[in-house]
GROMACS .gro file of C-alpha atoms in nm:
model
  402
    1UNK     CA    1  13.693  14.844   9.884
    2UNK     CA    2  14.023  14.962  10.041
    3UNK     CA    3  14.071  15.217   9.778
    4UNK     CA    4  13.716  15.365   9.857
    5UNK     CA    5  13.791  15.416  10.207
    6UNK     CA    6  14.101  15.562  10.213
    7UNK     CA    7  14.032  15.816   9.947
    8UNK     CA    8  13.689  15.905  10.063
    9UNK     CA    9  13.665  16.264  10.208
   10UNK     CA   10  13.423  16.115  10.461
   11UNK     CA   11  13.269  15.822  10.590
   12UNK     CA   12  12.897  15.830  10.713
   13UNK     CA   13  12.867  15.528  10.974
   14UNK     CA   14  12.532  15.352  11.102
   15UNK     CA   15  12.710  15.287  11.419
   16UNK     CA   16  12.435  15.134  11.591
   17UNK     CA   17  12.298  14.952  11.378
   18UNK     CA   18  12.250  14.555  11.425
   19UNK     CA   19  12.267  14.520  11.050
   20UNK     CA   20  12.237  14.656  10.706
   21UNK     CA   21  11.872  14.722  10.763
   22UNK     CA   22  11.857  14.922  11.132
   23UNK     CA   23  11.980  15.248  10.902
   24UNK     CA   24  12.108  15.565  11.091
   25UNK     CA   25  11.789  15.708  11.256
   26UNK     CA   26  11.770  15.424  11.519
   27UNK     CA   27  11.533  15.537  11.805
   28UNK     CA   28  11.630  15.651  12.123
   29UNK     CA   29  11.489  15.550  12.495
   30UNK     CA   30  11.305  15.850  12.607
   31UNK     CA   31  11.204  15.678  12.915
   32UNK     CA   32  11.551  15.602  13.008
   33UNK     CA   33  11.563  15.783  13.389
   34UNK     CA   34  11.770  16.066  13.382
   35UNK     CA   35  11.876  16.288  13.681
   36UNK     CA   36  11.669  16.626  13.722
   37UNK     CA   37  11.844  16.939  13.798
   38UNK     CA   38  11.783  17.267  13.925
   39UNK     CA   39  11.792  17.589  13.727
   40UNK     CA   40  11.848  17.850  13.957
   41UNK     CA   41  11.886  18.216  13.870
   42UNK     CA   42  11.957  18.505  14.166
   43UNK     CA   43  11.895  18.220  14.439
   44UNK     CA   44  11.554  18.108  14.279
   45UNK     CA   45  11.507  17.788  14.120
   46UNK     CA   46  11.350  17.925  13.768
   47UNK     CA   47  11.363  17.607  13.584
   48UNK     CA   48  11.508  17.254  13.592
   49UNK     CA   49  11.709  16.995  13.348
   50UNK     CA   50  11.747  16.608  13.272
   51UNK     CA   51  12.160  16.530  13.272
   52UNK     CA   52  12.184  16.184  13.129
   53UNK     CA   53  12.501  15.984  13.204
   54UNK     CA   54  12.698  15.856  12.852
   55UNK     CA   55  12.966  15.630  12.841
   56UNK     CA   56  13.163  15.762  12.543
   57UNK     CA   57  13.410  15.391  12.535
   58UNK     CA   58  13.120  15.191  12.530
   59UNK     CA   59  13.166  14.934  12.221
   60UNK     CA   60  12.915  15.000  11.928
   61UNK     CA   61  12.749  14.783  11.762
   62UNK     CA   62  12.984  14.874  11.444
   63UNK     CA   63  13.281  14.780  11.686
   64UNK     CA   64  13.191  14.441  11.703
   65UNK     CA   65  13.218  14.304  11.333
   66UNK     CA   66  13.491  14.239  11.144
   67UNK     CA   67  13.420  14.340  10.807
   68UNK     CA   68  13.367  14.706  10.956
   69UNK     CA   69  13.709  14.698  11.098
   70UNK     CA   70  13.915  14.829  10.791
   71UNK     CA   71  13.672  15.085  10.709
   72UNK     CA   72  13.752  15.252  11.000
   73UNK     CA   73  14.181  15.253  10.990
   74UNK     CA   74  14.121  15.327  10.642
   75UNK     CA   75  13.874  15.603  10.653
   76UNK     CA   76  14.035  15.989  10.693
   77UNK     CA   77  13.703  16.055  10.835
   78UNK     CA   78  13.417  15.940  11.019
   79UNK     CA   79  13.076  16.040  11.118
   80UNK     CA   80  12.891  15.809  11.329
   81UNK     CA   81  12.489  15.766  11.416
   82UNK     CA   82  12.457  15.604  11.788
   83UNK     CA   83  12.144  15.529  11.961
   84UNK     CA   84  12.254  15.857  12.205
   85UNK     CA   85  12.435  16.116  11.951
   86UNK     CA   86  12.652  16.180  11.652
   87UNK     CA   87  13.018  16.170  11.674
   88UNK     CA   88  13.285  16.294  11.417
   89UNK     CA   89  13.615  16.049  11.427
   90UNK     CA   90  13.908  16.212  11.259
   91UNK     CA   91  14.262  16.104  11.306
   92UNK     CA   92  14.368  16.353  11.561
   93UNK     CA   93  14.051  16.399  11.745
   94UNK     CA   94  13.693  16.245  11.839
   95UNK     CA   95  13.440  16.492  11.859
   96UNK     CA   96  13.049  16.428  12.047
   97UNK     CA   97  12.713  16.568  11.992
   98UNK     CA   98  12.736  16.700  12.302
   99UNK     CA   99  13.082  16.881  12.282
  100UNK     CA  100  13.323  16.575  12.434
  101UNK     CA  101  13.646  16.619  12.346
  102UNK     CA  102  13.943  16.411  12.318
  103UNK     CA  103  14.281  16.370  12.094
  104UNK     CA  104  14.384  16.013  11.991
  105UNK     CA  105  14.659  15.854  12.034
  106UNK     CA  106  14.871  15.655  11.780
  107UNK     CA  107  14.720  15.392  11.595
  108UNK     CA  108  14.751  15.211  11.275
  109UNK     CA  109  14.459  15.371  11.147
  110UNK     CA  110  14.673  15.757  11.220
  111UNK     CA  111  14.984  15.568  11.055
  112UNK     CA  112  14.787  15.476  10.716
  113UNK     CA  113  14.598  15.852  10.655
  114UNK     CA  114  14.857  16.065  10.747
  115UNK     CA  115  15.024  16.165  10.411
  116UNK     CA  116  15.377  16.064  10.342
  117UNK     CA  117  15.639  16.126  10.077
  118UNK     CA  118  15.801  15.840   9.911
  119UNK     CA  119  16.088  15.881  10.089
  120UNK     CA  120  15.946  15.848  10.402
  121UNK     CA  121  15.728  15.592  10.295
  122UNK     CA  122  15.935  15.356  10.280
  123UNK     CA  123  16.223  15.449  10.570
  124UNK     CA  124  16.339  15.181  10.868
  125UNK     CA  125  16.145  15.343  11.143
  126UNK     CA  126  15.811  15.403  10.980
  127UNK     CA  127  15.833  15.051  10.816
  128UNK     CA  128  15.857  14.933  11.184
  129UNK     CA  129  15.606  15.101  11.298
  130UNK     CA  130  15.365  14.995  11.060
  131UNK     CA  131  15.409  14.640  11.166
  132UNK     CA  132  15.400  14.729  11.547
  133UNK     CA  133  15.022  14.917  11.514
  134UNK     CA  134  14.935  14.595  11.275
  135UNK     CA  135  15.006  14.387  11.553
  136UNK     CA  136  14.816  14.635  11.767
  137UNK     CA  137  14.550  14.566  11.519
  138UNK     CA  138  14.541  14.241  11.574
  139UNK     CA  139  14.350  14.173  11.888
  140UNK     CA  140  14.075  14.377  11.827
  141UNK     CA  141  13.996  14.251  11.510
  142UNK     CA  142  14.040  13.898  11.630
  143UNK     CA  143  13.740  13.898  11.860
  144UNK     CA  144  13.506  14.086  11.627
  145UNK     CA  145  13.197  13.888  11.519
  146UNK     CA  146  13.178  13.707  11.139
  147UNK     CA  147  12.922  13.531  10.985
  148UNK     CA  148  13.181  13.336  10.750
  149UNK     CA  149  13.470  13.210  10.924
  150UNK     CA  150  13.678  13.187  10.560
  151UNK     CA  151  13.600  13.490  10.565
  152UNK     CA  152  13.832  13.639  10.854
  153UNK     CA  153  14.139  13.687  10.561
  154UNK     CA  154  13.901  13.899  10.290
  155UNK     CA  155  13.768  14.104  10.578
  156UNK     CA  156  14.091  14.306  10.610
  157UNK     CA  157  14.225  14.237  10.248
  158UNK     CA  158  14.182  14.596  10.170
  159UNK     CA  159  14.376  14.717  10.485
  160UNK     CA  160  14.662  14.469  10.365
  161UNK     CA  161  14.687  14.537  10.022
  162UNK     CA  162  14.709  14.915  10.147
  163UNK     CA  163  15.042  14.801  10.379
  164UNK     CA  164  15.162  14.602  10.085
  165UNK     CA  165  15.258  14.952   9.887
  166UNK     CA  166  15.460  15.038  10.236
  167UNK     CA  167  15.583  14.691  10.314
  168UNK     CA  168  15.859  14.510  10.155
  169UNK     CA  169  15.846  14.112  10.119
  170UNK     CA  170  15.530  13.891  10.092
  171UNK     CA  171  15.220  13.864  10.326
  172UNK     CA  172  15.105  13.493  10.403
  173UNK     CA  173  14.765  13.426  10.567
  174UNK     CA  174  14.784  13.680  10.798
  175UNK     CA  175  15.177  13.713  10.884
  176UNK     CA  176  15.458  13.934  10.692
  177UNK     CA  177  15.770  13.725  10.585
  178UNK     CA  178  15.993  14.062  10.667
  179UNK     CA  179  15.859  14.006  11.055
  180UNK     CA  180  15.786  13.632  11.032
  181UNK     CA  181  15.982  13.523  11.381
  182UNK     CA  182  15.774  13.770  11.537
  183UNK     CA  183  15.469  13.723  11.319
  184UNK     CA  184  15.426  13.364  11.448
  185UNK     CA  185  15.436  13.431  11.760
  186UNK     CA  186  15.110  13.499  11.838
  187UNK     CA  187  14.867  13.318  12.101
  188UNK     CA  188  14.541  13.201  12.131
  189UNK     CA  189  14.334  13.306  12.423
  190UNK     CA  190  14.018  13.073  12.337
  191UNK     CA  191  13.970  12.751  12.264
  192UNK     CA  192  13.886  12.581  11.924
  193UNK     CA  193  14.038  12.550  11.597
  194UNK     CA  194  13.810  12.642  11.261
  195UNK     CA  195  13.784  12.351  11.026
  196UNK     CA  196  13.748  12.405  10.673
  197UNK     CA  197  13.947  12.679  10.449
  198UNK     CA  198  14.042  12.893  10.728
  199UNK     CA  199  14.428  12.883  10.711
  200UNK     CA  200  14.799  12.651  10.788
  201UNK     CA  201  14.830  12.596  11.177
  202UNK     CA  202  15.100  12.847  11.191
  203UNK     CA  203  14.881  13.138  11.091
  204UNK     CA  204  14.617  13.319  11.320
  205UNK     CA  205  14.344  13.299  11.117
  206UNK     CA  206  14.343  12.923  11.208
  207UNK     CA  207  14.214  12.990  11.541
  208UNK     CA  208  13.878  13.106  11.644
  209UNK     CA  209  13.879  13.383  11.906
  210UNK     CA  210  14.096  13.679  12.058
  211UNK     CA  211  14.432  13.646  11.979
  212UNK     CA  212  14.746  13.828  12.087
  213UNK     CA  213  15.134  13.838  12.104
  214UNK     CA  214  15.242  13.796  12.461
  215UNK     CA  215  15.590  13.793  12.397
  216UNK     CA  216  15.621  14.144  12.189
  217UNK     CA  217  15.624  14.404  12.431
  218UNK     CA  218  15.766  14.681  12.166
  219UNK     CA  219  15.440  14.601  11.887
  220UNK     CA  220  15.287  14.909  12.116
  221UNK     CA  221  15.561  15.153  12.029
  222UNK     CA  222  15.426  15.303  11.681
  223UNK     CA  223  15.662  15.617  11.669
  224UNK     CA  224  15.994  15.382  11.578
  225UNK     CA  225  16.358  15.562  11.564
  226UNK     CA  226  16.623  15.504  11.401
  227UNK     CA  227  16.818  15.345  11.678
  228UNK     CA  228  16.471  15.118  11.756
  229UNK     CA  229  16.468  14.976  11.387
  230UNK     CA  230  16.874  14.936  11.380
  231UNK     CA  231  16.820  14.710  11.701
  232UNK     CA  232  16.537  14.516  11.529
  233UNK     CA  233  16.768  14.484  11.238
  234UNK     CA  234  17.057  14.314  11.519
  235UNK     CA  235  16.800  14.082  11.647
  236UNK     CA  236  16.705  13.953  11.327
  237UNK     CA  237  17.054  13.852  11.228
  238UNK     CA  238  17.119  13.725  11.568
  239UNK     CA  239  16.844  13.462  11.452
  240UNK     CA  240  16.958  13.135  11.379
  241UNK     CA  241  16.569  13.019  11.252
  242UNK     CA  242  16.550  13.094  10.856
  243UNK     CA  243  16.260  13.056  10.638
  244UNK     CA  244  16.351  12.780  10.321
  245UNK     CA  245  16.017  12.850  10.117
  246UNK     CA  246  15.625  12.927  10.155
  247UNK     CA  247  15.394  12.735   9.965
  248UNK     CA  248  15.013  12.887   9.965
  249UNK     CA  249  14.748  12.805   9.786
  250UNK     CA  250  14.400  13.037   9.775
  251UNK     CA  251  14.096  12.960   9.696
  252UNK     CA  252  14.028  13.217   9.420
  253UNK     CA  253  14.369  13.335   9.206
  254UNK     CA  254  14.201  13.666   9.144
  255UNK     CA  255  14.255  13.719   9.523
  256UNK     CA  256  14.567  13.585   9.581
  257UNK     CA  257  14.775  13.649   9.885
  258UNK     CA  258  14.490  13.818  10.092
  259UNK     CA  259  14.148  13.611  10.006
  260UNK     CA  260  14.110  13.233  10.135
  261UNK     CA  261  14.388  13.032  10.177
  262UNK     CA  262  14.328  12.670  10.065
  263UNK     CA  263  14.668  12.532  10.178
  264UNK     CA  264  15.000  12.632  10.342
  265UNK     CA  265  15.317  12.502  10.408
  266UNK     CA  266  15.567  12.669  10.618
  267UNK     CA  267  15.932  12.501  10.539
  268UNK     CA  268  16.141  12.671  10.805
  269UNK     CA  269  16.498  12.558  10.947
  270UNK     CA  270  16.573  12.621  11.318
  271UNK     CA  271  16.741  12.448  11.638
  272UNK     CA  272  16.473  12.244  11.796
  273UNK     CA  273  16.431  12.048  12.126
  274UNK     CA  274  16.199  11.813  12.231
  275UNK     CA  275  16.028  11.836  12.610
  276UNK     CA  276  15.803  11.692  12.823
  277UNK     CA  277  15.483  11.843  12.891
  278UNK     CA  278  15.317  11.847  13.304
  279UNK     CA  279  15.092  12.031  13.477
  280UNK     CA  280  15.227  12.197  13.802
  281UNK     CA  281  15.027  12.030  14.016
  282UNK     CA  282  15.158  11.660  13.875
  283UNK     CA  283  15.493  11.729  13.982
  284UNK     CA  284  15.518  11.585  14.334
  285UNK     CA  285  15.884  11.471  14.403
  286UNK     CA  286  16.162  11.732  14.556
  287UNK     CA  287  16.532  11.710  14.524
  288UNK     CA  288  16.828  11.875  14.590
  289UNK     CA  289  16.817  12.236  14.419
  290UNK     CA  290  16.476  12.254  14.363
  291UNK     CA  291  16.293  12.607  14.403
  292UNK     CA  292  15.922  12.683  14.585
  293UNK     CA  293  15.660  12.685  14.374
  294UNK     CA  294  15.305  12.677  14.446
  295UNK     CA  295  15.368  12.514  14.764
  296UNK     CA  296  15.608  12.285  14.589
  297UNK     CA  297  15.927  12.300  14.521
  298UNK     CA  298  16.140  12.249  14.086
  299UNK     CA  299  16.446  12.248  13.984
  300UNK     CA  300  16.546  12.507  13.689
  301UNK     CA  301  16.504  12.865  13.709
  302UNK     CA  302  16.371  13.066  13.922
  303UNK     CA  303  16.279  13.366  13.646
  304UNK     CA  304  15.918  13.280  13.647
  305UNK     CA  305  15.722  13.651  13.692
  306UNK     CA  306  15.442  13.704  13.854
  307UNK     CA  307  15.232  13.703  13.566
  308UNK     CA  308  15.337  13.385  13.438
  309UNK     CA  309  15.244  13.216  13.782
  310UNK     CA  310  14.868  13.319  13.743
  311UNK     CA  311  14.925  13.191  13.412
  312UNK     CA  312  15.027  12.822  13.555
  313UNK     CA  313  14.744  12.893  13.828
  314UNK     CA  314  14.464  12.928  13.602
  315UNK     CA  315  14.590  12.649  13.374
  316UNK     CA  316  14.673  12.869  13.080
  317UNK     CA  317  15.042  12.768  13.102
  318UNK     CA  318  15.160  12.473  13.125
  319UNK     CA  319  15.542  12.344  13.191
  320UNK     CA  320  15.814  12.235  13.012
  321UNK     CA  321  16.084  11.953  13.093
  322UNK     CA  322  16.373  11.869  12.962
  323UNK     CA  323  16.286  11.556  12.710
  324UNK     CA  324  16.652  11.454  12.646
  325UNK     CA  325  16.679  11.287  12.996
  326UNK     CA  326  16.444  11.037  13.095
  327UNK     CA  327  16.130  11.126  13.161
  328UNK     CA  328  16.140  11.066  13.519
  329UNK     CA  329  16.448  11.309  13.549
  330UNK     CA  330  16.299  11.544  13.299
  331UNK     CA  331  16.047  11.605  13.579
  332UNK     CA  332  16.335  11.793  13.771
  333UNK     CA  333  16.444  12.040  13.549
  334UNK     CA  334  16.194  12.301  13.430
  335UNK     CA  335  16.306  12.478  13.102
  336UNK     CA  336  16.028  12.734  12.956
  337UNK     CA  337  15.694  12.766  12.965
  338UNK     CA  338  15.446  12.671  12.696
  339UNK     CA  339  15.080  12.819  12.598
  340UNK     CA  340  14.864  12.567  12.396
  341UNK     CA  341  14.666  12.682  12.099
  342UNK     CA  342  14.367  12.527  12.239
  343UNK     CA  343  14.426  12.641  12.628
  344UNK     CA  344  14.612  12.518  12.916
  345UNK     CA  345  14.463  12.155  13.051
  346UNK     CA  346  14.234  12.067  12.782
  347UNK     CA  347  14.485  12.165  12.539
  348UNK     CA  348  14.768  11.989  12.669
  349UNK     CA  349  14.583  11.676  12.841
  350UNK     CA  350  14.662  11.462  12.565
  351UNK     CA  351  15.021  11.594  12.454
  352UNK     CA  352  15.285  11.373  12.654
  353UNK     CA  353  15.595  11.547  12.454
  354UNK     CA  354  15.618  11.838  12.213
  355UNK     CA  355  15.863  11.943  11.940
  356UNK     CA  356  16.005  12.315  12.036
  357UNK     CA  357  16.153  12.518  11.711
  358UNK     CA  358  16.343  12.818  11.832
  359UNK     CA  359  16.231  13.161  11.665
  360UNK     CA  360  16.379  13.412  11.853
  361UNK     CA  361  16.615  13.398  12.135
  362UNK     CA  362  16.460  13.229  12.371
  363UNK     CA  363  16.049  13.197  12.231
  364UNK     CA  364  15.943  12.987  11.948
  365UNK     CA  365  15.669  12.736  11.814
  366UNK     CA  366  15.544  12.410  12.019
  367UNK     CA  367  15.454  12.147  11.725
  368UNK     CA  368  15.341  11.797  11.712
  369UNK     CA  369  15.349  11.542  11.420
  370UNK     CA  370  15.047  11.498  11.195
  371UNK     CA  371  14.914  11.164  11.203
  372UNK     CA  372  14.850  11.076  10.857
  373UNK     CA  373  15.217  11.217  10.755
  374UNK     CA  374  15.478  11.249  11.009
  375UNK     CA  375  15.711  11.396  10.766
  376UNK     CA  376  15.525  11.720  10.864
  377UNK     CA  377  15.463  11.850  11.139
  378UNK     CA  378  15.131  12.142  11.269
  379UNK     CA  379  15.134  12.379  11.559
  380UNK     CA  380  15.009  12.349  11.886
  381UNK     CA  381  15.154  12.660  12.025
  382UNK     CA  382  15.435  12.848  12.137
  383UNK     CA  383  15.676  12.892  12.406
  384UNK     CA  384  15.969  13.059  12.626
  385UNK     CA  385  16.271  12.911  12.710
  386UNK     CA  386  16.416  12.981  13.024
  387UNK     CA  387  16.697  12.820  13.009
  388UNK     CA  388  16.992  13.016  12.767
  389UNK     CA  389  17.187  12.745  12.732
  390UNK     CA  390  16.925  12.470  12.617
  391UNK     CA  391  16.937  12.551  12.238
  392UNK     CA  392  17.297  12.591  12.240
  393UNK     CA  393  17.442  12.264  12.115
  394UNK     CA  394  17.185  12.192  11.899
  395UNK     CA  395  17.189  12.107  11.548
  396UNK     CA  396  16.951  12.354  11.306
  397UNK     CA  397  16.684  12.116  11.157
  398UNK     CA  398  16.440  12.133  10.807
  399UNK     CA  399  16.056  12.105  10.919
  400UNK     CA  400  15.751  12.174  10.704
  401UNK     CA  401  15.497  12.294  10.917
  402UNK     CA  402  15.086  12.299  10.785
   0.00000   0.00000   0.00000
């Protein structure tokens, strides 16, 4: 299906249509009220006119499922049916019925049909900016509607197999091995976990819902440099998480690497901590050193933002303690900040400690042992450190993560 897209000369879209049978010529609401206006010619009104108010960024009902979501990156070209007026979709401009006008910015979808020569293919800075607009991608296909959960992978299996002629390395359930510290870095903003085939822990198809990555401010930059992909290259080696091996198993061979994933098993070696997990508001005692919080005052650092504190307000966020010390001390020395998979309170109410794998420099993955094999280990989310030195001494450790 990719292939038909992306080397179609255009795409006709039903864009409001509820399903397969609503067609293009959906009916319109006549009796919607409109605002009359005045015709005037040499100061006498001569005639008058209905103006009707459209909202051109209101979501269609196209916008909102997920199998339609590669068909239009992949598409060159796009014309739409609404319920108010046609619109022509083109990767430079989107063009109204009723003469609305505007140029588009940057997307993955601009990326993908504007032609390229081998050469530039295949270069640093365009490979980086494919994965930047694919995280882009992301969110909005996230929270589109499904039918089939399984089927979250296959819906974008032609978009992937497209960025597998322009990507180097392998593609797991969702997340490219040449980006994988970044890749797994993604969070959850709703609760509940899909049962079933639906993907390891570690991969974003797990998880029902929006999802995003909070700690990748640069995914929005699309236009890479050279300069921008040689200091992606320094992080990377600056890295001191590696990947040992990937072992996936899908559901159907013929589909392999972008259909349903049966199985997965992440085997990754990194520096790892272990911390306590509390609310803000359980933290009641003061000591010397400590810094206002909330009314209250910790000890640790005081590089909490703004937008981190409404995170900790609304129970999104939850705090992490040193788990070396006791865990009475532990309560005194706030080192990072964690976001559960399954959301602040009710995902961390029954989570007393947490393993902490480093991926980056200072974010990585918050896992917990399985229960019927604690030789492995599944993720419950992920987290920043903000402490520098916490990681420092420690030793880098094998874990296989489902």
């Amino acid at each position: 299906m990719g292939n038909i897209y992306s080397n179609a000369w255009l795409t006709i879209a039903a864009a409001s249509a509820g399903d397969k049978g609503d067609g293009l010529f959906l009916p319109r609401n006549l009796k919607e009220k409109k605002c009359k206006v005045p015709i005037k010619a040499g100061g006498e009104e001569i005639d008058f006119a209905y103006l009707k108010l459209i909202s051109y960024n209101s979501p269609l009902e196209l916008d909102r499922r997920a199998w339609t979501f590669q068909e239009w990156v992949l598409s060159s070209r796009i014309l739409g049916f609404t319920t108010e007026q046609i619109k022509y979709h083109c990767r430079t401009c989107e063009v109204w019925e009723d003469g609305q006008y505007q140029r588009n910015t940057q997307d993955l979808r601009q990326i993908l049909t504007t032609p390229k020569s081998p050469e530039e293919s295949r270069n640093g800075p365009r490979m980086l900016g494919l994965l930047n607009a694919w995280y882009g991608c992301l969110a909005d296909f996230s929270e589109r509607n499904i039918s089939f959960m399984r089927d979250r992978l296959p819906a974008i299996s032609g978009l992937v197999q497209l960025l597998q002629q322009q990507l180097p390395g392998e593609y797991y359930a969702g997340v490219w091995k040449i980006d994988i510290h970044r890749g797994l870095l993604w969070r959850s903003d709703q609760k509940g976990h899909f049962g079933g085939h639906l993907g390891p822990s570690w991969s974003w198809a797990s998880r029902a819902g929006r999802i995003s990555l909070p700690f990748s401010p640069t995914y929005e930059d699309y236009e890479c440099s050279t300069e921008d992909y040689e200091e992606w290259l320094e992080q990377k080696r600056d890295f001191r998480t590696t990947i040992l091996e990937v072992e996936m198993q899908y559901a159907a061979p013929k589909y392999e690497s972008t259909g349903i994933v049966e199985h997965g098993i992440l085997r990754i070696r990194g520096p790892t901590r272990e911390s306590w997990v509390a609310m803000a508001d359980d933290i009641k005692e003061e000591g010397p050193g400590w810094y206002e919080y909330l009314g209250r005052k910790y000890y640790g650092s005081s590089g909490i933002d703004s937008g981190t504190i409404l995170d900790l307000i609304s129970g999104s966020a939850l705090l992490l303690f040193d788990g070396n010390e006791t865990q009475d001390n532990a309560l005194e020395r706030v080192v990072g900040i964690g976001y559960f998979d399954d959301g602040g309170k009710d995902g961390g109410k029954d989570v007393d400690s947490v393993i902490c794998l480093l991926l980056t420099e200072s974010e990585g993955l918050l896992l917990k042992k399985r229960k019927d094999n604690e030789e492995q280990f599944e993720r419950i989310g992920i987290f920043c450190a903000y402490e520098d030195a916490w990681f420092e001494a420690c030793e880098a450790r094998d874990l296989s993560i489902i």
